[in-house]
Short mmCIF file of C-alpha atoms and ligand atoms in Angstrom, two decimals:
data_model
loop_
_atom_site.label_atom_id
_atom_site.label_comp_id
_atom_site.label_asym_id
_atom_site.label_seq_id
_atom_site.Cartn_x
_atom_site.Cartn_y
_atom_site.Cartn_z
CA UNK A 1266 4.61 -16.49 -3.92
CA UNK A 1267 6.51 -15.68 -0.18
CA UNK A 1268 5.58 -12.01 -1.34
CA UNK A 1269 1.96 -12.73 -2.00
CA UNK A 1270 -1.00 -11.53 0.75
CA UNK A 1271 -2.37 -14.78 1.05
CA UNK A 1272 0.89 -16.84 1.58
CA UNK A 1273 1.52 -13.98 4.58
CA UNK A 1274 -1.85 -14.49 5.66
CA UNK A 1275 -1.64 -18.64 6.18
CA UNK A 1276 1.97 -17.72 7.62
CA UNK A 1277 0.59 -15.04 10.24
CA UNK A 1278 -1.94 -17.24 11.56
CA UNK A 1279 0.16 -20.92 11.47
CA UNK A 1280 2.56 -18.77 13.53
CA UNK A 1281 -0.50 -17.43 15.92
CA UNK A 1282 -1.65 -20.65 15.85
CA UNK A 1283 1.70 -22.37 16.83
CA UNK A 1284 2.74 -19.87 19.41
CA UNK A 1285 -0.64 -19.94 21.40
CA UNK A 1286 -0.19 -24.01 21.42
CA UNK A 1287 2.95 -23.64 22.75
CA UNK A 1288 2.15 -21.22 25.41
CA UNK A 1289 -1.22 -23.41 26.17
CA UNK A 1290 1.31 -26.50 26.28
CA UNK A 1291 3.92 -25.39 28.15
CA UNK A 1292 1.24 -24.12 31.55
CA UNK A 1293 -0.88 -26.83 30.69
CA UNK A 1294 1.80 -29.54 31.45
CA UNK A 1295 3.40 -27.24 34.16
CA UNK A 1296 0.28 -27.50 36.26
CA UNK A 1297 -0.47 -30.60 35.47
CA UNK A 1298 2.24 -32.32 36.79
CA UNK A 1299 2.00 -29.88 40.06
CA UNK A 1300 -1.39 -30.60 40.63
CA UNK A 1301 -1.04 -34.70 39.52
CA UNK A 1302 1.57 -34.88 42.25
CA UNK A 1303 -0.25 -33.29 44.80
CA UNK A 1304 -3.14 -35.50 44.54
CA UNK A 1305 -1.18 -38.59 44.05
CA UNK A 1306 1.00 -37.54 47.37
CA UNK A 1307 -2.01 -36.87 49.06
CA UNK A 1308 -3.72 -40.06 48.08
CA UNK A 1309 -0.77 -42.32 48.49
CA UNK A 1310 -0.29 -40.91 52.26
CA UNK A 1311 -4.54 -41.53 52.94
CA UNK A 1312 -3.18 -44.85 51.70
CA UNK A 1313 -0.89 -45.87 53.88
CA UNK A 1314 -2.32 -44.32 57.64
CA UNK A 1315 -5.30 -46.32 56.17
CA UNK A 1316 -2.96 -49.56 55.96
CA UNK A 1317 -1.01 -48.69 59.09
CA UNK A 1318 -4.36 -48.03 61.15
CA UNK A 1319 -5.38 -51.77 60.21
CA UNK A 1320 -2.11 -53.49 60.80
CA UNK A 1321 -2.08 -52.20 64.21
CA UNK A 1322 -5.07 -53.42 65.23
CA UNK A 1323 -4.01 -56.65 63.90
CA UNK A 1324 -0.68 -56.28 65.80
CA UNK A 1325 -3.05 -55.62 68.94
CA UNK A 1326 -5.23 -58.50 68.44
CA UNK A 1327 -2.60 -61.37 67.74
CA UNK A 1328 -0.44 -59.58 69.90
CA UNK A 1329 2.40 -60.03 67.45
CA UNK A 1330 2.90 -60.07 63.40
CA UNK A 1331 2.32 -63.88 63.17
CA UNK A 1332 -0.11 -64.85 60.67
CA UNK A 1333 0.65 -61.43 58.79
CA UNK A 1334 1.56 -62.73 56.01
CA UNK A 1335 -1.59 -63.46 54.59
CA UNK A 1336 -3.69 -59.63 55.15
CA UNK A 1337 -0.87 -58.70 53.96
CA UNK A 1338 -1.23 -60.41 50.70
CA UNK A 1339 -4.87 -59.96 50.43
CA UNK A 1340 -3.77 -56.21 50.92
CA UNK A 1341 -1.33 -55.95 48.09
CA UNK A 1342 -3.17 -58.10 46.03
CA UNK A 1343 -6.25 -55.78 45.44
CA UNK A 1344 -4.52 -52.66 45.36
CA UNK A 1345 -1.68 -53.76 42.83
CA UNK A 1346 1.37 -52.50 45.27
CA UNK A 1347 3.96 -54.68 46.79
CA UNK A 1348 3.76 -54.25 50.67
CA UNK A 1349 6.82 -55.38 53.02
CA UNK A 1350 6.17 -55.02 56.65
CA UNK A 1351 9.40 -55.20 59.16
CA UNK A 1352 9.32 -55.57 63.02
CA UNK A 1353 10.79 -53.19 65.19
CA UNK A 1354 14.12 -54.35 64.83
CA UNK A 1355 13.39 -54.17 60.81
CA UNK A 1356 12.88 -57.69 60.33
CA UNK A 1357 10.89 -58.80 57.41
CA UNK A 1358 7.49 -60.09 58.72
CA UNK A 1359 5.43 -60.17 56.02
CA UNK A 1360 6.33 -59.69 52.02
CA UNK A 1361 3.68 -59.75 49.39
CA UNK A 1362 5.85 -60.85 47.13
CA UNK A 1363 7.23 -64.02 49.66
CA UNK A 1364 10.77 -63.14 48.66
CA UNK A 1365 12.65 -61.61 52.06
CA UNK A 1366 10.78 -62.70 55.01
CA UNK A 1367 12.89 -63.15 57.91
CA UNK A 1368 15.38 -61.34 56.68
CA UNK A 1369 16.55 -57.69 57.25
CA UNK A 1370 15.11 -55.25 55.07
CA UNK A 1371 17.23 -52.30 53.33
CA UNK A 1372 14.40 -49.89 52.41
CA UNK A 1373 14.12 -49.31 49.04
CA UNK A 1374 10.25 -48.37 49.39
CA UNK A 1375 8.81 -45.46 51.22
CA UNK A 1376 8.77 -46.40 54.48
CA UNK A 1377 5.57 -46.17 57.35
CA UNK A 1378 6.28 -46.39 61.00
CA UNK A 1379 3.78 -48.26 62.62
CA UNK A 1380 3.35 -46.81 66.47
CA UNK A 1381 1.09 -47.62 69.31
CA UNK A 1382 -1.83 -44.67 69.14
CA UNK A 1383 0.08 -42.24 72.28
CA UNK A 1384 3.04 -43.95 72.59
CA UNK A 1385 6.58 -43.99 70.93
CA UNK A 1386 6.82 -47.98 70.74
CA UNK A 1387 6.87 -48.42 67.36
CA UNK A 1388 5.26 -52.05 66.24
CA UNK A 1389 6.78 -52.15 62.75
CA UNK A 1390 7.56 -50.40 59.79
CA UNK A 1391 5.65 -50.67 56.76
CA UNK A 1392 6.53 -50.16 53.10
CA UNK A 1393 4.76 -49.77 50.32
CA UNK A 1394 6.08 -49.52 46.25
CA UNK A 1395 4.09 -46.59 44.57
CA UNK A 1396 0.74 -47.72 43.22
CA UNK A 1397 0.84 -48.98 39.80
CA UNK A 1398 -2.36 -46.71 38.96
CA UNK A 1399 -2.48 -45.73 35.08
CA UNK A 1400 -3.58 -42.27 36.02
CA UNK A 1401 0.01 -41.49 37.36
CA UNK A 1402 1.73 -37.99 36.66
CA UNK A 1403 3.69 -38.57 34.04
CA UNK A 1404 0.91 -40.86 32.37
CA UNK A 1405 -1.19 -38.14 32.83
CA UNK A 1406 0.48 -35.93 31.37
CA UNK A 1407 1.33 -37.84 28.49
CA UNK A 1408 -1.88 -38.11 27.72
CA UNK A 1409 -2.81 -34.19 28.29
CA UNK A 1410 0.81 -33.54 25.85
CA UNK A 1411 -0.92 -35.84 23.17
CA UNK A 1412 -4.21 -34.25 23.59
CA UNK A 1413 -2.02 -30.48 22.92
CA UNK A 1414 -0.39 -32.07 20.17
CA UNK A 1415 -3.31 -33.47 18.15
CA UNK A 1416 -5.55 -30.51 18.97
CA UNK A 1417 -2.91 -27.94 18.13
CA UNK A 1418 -2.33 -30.03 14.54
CA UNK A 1419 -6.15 -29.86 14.21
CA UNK A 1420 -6.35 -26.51 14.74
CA UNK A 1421 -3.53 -25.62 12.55
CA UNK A 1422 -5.10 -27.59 9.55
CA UNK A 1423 -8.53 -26.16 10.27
CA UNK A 1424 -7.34 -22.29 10.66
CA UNK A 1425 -4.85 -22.87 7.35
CA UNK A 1426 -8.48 -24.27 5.55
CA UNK A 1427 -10.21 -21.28 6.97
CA UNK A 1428 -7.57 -18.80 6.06
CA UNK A 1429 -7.63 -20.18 2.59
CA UNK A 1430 -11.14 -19.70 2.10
CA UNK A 1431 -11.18 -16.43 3.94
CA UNK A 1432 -7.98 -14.78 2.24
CA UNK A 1433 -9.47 -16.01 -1.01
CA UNK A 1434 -12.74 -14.26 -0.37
CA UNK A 1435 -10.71 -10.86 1.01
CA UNK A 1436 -8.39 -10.91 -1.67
CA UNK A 1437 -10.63 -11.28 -4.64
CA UNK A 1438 -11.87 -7.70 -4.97
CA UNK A 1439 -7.76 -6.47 -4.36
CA UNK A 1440 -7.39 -8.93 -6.86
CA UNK A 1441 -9.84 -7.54 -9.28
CA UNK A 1442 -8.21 -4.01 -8.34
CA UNK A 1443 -5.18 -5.61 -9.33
CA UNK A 1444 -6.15 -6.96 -12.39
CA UNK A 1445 -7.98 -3.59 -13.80
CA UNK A 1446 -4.78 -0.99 -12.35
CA UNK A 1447 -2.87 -3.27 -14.87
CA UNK A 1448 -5.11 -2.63 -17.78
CA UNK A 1449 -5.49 0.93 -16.78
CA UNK A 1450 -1.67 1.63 -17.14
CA UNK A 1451 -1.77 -0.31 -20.65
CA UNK A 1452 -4.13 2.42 -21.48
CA UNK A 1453 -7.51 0.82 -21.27
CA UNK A 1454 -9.25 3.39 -19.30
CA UNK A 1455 -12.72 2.33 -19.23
CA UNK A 1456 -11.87 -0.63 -16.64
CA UNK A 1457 -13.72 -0.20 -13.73
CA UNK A 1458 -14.00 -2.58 -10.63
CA UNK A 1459 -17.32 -3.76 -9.62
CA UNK A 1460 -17.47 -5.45 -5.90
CA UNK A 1461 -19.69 -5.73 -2.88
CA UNK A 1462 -16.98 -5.31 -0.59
CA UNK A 1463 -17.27 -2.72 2.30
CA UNK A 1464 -15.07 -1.25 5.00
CA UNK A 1465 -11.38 -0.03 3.59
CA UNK A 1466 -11.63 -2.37 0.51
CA UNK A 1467 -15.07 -0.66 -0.40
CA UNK A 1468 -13.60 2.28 0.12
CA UNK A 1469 -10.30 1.52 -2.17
CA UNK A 1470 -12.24 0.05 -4.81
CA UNK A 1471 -14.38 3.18 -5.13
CA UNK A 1472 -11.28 5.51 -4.84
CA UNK A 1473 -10.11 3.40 -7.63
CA UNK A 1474 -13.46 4.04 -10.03
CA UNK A 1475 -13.03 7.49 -9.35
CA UNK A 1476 -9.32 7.50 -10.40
CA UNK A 1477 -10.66 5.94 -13.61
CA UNK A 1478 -12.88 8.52 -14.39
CA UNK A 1479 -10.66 11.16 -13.91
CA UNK A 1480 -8.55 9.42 -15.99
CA UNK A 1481 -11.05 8.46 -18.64
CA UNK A 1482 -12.47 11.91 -18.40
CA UNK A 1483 -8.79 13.53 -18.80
CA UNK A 1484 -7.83 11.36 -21.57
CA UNK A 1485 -11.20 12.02 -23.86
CA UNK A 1486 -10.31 15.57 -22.89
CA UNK A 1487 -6.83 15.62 -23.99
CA UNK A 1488 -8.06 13.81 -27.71
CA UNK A 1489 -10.72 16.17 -27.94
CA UNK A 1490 -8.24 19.04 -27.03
CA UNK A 1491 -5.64 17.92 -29.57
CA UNK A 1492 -8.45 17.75 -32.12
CA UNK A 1493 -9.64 21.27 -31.55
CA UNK A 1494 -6.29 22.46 -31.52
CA UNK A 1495 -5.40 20.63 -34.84
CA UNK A 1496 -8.76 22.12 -36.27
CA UNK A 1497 -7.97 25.32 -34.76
CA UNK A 1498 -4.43 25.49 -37.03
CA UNK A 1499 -5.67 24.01 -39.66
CA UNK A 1500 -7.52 27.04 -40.55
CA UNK A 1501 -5.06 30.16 -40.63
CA UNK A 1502 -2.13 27.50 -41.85
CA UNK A 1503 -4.06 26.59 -44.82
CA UNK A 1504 -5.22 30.13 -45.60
CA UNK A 1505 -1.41 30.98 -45.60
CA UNK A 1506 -0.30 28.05 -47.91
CA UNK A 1507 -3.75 29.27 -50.20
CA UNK A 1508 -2.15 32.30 -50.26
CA UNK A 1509 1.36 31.49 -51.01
CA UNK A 1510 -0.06 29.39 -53.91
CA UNK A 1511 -2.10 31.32 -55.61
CA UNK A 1512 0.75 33.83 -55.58
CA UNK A 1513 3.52 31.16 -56.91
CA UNK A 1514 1.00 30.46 -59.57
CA UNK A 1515 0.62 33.85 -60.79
CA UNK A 1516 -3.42 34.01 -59.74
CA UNK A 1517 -2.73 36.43 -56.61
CA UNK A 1518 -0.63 39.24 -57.00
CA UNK A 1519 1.87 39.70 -54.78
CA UNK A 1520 0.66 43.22 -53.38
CA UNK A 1521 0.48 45.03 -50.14
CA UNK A 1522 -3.06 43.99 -49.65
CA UNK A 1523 -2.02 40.26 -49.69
CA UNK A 1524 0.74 41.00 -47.75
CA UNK A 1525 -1.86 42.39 -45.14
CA UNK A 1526 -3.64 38.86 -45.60
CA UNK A 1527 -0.74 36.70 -44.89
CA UNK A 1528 0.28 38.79 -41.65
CA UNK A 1529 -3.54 38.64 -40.36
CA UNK A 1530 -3.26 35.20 -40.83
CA UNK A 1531 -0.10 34.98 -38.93
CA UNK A 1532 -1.11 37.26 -36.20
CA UNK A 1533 -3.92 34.67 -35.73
CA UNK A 1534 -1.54 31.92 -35.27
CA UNK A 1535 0.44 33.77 -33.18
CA UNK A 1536 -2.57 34.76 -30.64
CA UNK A 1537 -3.84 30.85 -30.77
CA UNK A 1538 -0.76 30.01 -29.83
CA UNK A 1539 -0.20 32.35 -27.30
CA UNK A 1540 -4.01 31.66 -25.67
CA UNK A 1541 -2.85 27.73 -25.79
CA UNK A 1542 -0.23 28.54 -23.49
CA UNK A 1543 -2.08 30.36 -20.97
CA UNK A 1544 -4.52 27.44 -21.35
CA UNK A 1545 -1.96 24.90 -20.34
CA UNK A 1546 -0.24 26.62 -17.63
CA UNK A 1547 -3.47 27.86 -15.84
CA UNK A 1548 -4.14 23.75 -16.60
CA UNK A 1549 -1.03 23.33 -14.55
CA UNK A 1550 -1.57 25.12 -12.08
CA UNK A 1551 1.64 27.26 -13.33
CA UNK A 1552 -0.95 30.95 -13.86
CA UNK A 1553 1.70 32.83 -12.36
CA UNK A 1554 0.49 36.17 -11.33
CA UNK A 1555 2.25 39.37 -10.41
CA UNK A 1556 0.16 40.64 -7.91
CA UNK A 1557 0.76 44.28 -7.26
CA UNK A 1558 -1.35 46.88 -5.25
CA UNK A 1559 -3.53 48.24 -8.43
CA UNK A 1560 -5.51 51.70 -8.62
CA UNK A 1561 -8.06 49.35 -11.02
CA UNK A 1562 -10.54 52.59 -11.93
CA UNK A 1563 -7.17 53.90 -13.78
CA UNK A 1564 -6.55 50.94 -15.02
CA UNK A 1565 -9.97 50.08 -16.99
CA UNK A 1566 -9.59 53.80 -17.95
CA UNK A 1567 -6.50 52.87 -19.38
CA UNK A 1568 -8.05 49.71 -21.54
CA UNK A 1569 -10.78 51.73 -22.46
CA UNK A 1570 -9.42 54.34 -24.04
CA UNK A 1571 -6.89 51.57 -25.78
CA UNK A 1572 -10.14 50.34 -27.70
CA UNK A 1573 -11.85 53.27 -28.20
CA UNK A 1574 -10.93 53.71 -31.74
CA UNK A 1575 -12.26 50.17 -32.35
CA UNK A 1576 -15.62 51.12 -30.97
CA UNK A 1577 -15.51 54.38 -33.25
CA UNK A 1578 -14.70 52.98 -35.79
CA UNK A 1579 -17.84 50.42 -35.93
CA UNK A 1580 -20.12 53.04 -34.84
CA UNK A 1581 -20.43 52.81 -30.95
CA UNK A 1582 -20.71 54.20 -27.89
CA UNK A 1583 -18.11 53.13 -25.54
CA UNK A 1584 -18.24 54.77 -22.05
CA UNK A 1585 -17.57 54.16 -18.64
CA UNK A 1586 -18.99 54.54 -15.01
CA UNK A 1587 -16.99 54.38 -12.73
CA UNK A 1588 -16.57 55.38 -9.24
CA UNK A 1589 -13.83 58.29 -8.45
CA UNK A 1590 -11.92 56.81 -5.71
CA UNK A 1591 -12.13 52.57 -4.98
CA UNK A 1592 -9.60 51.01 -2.66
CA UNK A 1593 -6.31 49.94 -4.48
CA UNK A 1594 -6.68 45.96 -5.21
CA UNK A 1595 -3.77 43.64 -5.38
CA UNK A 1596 -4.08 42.12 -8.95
CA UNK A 1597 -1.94 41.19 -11.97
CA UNK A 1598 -2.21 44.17 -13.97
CA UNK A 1599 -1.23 42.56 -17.03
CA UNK A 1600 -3.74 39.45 -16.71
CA UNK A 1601 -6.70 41.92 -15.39
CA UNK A 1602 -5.83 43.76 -18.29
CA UNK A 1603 -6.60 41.03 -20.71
CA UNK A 1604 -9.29 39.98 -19.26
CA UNK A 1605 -10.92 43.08 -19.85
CA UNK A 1606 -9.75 43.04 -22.84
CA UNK A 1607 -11.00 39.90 -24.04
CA UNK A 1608 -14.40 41.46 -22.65
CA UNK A 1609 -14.34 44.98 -25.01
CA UNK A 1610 -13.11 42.73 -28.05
CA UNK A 1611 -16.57 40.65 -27.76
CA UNK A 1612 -18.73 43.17 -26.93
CA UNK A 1613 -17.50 44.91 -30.07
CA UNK A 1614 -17.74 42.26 -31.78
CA UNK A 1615 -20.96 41.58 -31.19
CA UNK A 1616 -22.30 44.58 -31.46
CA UNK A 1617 -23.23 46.90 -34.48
CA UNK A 1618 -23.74 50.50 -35.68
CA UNK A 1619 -25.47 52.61 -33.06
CA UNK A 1620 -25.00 49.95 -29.97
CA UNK A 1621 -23.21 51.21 -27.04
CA UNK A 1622 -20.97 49.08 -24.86
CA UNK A 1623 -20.53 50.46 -20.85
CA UNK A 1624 -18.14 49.41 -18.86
CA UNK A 1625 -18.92 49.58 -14.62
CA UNK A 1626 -17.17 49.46 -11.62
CA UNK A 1627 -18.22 49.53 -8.07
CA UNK A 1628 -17.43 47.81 -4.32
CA UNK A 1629 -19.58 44.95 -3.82
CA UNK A 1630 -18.58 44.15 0.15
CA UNK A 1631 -15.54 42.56 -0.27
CA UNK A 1632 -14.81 42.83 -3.72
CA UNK A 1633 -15.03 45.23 -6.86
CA UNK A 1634 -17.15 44.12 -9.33
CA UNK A 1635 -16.22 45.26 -12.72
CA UNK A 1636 -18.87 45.14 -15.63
CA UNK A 1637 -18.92 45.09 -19.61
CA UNK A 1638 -22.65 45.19 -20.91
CA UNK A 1639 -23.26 45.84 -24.37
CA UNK A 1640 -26.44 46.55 -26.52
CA UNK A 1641 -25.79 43.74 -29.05
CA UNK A 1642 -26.45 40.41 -30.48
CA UNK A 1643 -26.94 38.96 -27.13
CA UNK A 1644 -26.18 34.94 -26.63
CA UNK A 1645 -29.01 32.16 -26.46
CA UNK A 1646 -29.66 30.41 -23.45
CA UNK A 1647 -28.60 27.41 -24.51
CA UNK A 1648 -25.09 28.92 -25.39
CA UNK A 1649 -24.83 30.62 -22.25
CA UNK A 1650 -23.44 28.39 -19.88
CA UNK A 1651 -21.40 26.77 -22.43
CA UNK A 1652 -19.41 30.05 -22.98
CA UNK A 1653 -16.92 29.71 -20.43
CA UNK A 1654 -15.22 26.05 -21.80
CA UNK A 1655 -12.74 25.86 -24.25
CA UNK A 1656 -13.34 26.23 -27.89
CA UNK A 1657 -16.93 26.93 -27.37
CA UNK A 1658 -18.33 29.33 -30.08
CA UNK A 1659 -22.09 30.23 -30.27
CA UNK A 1660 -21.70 30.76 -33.95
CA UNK A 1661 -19.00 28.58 -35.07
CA UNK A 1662 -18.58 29.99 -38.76
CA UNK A 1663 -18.90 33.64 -38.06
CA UNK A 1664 -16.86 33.34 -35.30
CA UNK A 1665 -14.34 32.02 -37.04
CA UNK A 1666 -14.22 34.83 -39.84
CA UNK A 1667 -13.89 37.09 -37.24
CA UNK A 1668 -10.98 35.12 -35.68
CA UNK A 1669 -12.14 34.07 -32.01
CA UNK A 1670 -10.92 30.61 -31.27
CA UNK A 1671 -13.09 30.05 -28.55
CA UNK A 1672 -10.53 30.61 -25.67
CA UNK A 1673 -10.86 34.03 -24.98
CA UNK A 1674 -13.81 33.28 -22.23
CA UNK A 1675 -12.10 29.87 -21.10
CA UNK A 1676 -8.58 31.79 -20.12
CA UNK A 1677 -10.41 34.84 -18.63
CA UNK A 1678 -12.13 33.30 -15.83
CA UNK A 1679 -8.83 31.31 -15.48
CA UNK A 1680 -7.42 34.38 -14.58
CA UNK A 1681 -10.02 35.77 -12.26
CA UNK A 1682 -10.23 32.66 -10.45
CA UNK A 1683 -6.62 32.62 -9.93
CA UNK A 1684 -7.38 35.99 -8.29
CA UNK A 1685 -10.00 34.99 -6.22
CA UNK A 1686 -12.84 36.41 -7.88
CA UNK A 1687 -15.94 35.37 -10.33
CA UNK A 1688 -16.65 35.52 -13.60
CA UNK A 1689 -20.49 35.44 -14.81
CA UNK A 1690 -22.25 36.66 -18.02
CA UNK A 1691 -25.64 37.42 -18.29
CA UNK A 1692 -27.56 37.79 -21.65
CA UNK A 1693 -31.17 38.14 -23.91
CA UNK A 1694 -30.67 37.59 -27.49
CA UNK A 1695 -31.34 40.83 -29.65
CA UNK A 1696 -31.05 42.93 -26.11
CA UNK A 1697 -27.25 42.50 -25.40
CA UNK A 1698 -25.05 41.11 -22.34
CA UNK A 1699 -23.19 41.97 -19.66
CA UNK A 1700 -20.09 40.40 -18.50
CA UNK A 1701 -19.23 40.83 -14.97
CA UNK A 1702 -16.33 40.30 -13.03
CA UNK A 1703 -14.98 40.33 -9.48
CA UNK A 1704 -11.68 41.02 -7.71
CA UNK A 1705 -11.44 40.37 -3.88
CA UNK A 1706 -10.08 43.88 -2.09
CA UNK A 1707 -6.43 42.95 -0.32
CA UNK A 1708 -7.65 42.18 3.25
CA UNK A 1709 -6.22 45.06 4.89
CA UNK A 1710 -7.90 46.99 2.80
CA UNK A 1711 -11.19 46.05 4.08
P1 LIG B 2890 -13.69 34.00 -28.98
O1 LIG B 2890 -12.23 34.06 -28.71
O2 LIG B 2890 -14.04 33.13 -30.14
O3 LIG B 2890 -14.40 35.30 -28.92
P2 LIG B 2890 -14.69 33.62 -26.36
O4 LIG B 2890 -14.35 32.51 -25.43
O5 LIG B 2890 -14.17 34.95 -26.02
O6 LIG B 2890 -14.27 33.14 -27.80
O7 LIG B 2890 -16.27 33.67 -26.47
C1 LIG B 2890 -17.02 32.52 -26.70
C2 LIG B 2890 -18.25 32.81 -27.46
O8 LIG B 2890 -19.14 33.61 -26.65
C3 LIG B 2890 -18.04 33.63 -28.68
O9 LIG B 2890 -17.85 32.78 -29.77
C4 LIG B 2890 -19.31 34.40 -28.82
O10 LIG B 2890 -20.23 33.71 -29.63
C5 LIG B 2890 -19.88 34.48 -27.42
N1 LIG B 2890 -19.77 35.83 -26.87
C6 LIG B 2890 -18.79 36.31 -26.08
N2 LIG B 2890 -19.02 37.60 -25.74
C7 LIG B 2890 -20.20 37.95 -26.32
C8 LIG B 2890 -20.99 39.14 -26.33
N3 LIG B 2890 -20.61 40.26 -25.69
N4 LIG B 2890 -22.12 39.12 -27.03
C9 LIG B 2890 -22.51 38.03 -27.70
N5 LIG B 2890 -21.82 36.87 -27.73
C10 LIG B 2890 -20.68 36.85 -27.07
#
């Protein structure tokens, strides 16, 4: 709950809230009071010249304070104040209240000297209790301090309504995201979050669907993978227990030629297995290549004469063109190596009697492109740009016979992308294919 967005939502703004009432409060009241007193000075001193201008005259016209008594009343009587006017000798002349005349006053009111206009002479003193006005400083005041408090209370229930609502809409798709991350990591990968939101949660919640792909995508990939591979062993593993069987039960005999069998079948584990590990560590990102600087016209040399007696042996013409001097290329000569390879073993493959296979080499500006076309079979369009992905086999039974597993293409451009280069095939069914590849020259080469 005290961890939850919305709770530290209502909590930020109460506290924004309650600090900016505060603040308001505390200059609010501050000039208030400063500018209450002001007036109130200001209007009690208008007051009193006013009172003091009009008791002089009277003093002038009676020529004395007798009869006082009564304007004085009148006087205090409209205006709500108690009014005590002395003599000059400070002798109570005239109370509103009748309670000390004639007697000597001890100021306890603000006092007024009353003077002749010019002179010194002062007449009298008059006094004069602070008006009894409702709109007084401190009344004031209150009233502006229950006006902060009521608002501020207001506005605190209003925003906490308004953050509720608000938070609630904000928080909806997050919760959705929530919700659907949950089932994700229980393994339900086809959750996806639908919302209208914009701005960063638009943003996360399509990061998120994409995250779900990827995930859906790798997982169906992984199944699918761990099917192939299954389907892939099931093969050679039960050709070897065939094998074994029909030997323990006396139908196969136990010969050199079976013996043969059983190792084929083995070596064909063996290479699956060893192609499945390339697979996963170029799926890592763990491909680790020695590059060194490689003369790579000696080295297809090298490859080529390795399968030469293949090619004879089927009928073919294997041959080569290839430049006499290219610039040395920084490559893994092991992985370039298999790559071609992989190349010759398909082209001979998928060839027959009388078909020649050529292998090329040349500088294409940056690079070296290095070519395998063949006179063969040729692939069908439709096959073509399948080639490249994992367990893909144009002809799935005769392939098999033959002992491809459908990795050979996937791993090689693996490798030649982890190089740098490209890896394309063209091909016309019943004219043949070529197979090209590139290697980007070492920069300082260039
Ligand atoms: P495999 O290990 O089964 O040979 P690859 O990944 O090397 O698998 O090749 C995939 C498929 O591409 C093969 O099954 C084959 O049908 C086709 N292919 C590859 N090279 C050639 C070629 N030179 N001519 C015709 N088809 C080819």
């Amino acid at each position: 709950m005290i961890h939850s967005l919305q709770f530290r939502l209502l909590a930020a703004f109460t506290l924004v809230i309650l600090v900016t009432s505060v603040t308001v409060y505390f200059f609010v009241s501050r000039s208030t009071v400063g500018e209450v007193r002001t007036y109130g000075e200001r209007s009690e001193r208008f007051y009193a010249s006013g009172m003091t201008r009009f008791l002089y005259r009277f003093y002038r016209q009676n020529e004395g304070w007798v009869g006082v008594q009564q304007p004085v009343e009148q006087m205090a009587g409209t205006s709500g104040r108690r009014i005590i006017l002395t003599d000059s000798r400070g002798v109570i002349v005239a109370d509103s209240e009748k309670k000390l005349n004639n007697s000597f006053y001890r100021p306890e009111l603000p006092g007024h000297v009353i003077r002749v206009p010019g002179m010194n002479e002062v007449t009298g003193t008059l006094y004069i209790s602070p008006s009894a006005d409702p709109a007084s400083p401190q009344s004031l005041l209150n009233s502006v301090n229950r006006f902060l408090l009521w608002g501020g209370l207001l506005a605190v229930i209003i925003a906490l309504i308004l953050t509720f609502i608000l938070s609630r809409l904000i928080l909806a798709p997050i919760q959705a995201l929530k919700l659907s991350a949950r089932k994700i990591g229980q393994g339900d990968f086809s959750q996806r979050v639908v919302s209208r939101a914009k701005g960063e949660v638009g943003e996360l919640t399509t990061t998120f669907n994409l995250m779900a792909d990827n995930l859906d995508r790798a997982e169906k990939m992984r199944r699918n993978m761990v099917a192939d591979i299954a389907h892939e062993l099931r093969t050679p593993l039960s050709n070897i227990s065939g094998y074994m069987e029909a030997v323990s039960d006396g139908v196969v005999e136990l010969n050199a030629a079976t013996i043969l069998s059983l190792k084929e079948e083995a070596s064909l584990l063996s290479r699956l297995v060893e192609e499945l590990q390339d697979l996963s560590l170029s799926d890592a990102g763990q491909l680790k290549l020695f590059l060194q600087e490689e003369d790579i016209v000696r080295l297809i040399r090298q490859i080529v004469a390795r399968m030469q007696s293949k090619a004879d042996l089927k009928g073919l013409t294997l041959s080569v063109k290839l430049p006499d001097k290219v610039p040395p290329v920084r490559l893994d000569a092991r992985r370039i190596s298999q790559v071609l390879q992989n190349l010759l073993e398909n082209a001979i493959l998928h060839t027959s009697v009388g078909d020649s296979i050529t292998v090329t080499a040349e500088r294409k500006g940056n690079n070296i492109e290095v070519s395998v076309s063949d006179t063969g079979e040729g692939i069908p369009e439709t096959d073509l740009s399948h080639i490249f992905e994992r367990f893909y086999r144009v002809d799935k039974s005769r392939a098999r016979a033959t002992g491809g597993s459908g990795l050979g293409l996937t791993i090689a451009k693996r490798i030649v992308e982890a190089h740098g280069g490209v890896i394309r095939a063209q091909s016309e069914v019943g004219k043949g294919s070529v197979f090209s590849f590139s290697v980007p020259l070492s920069p300082e080469r260039l």
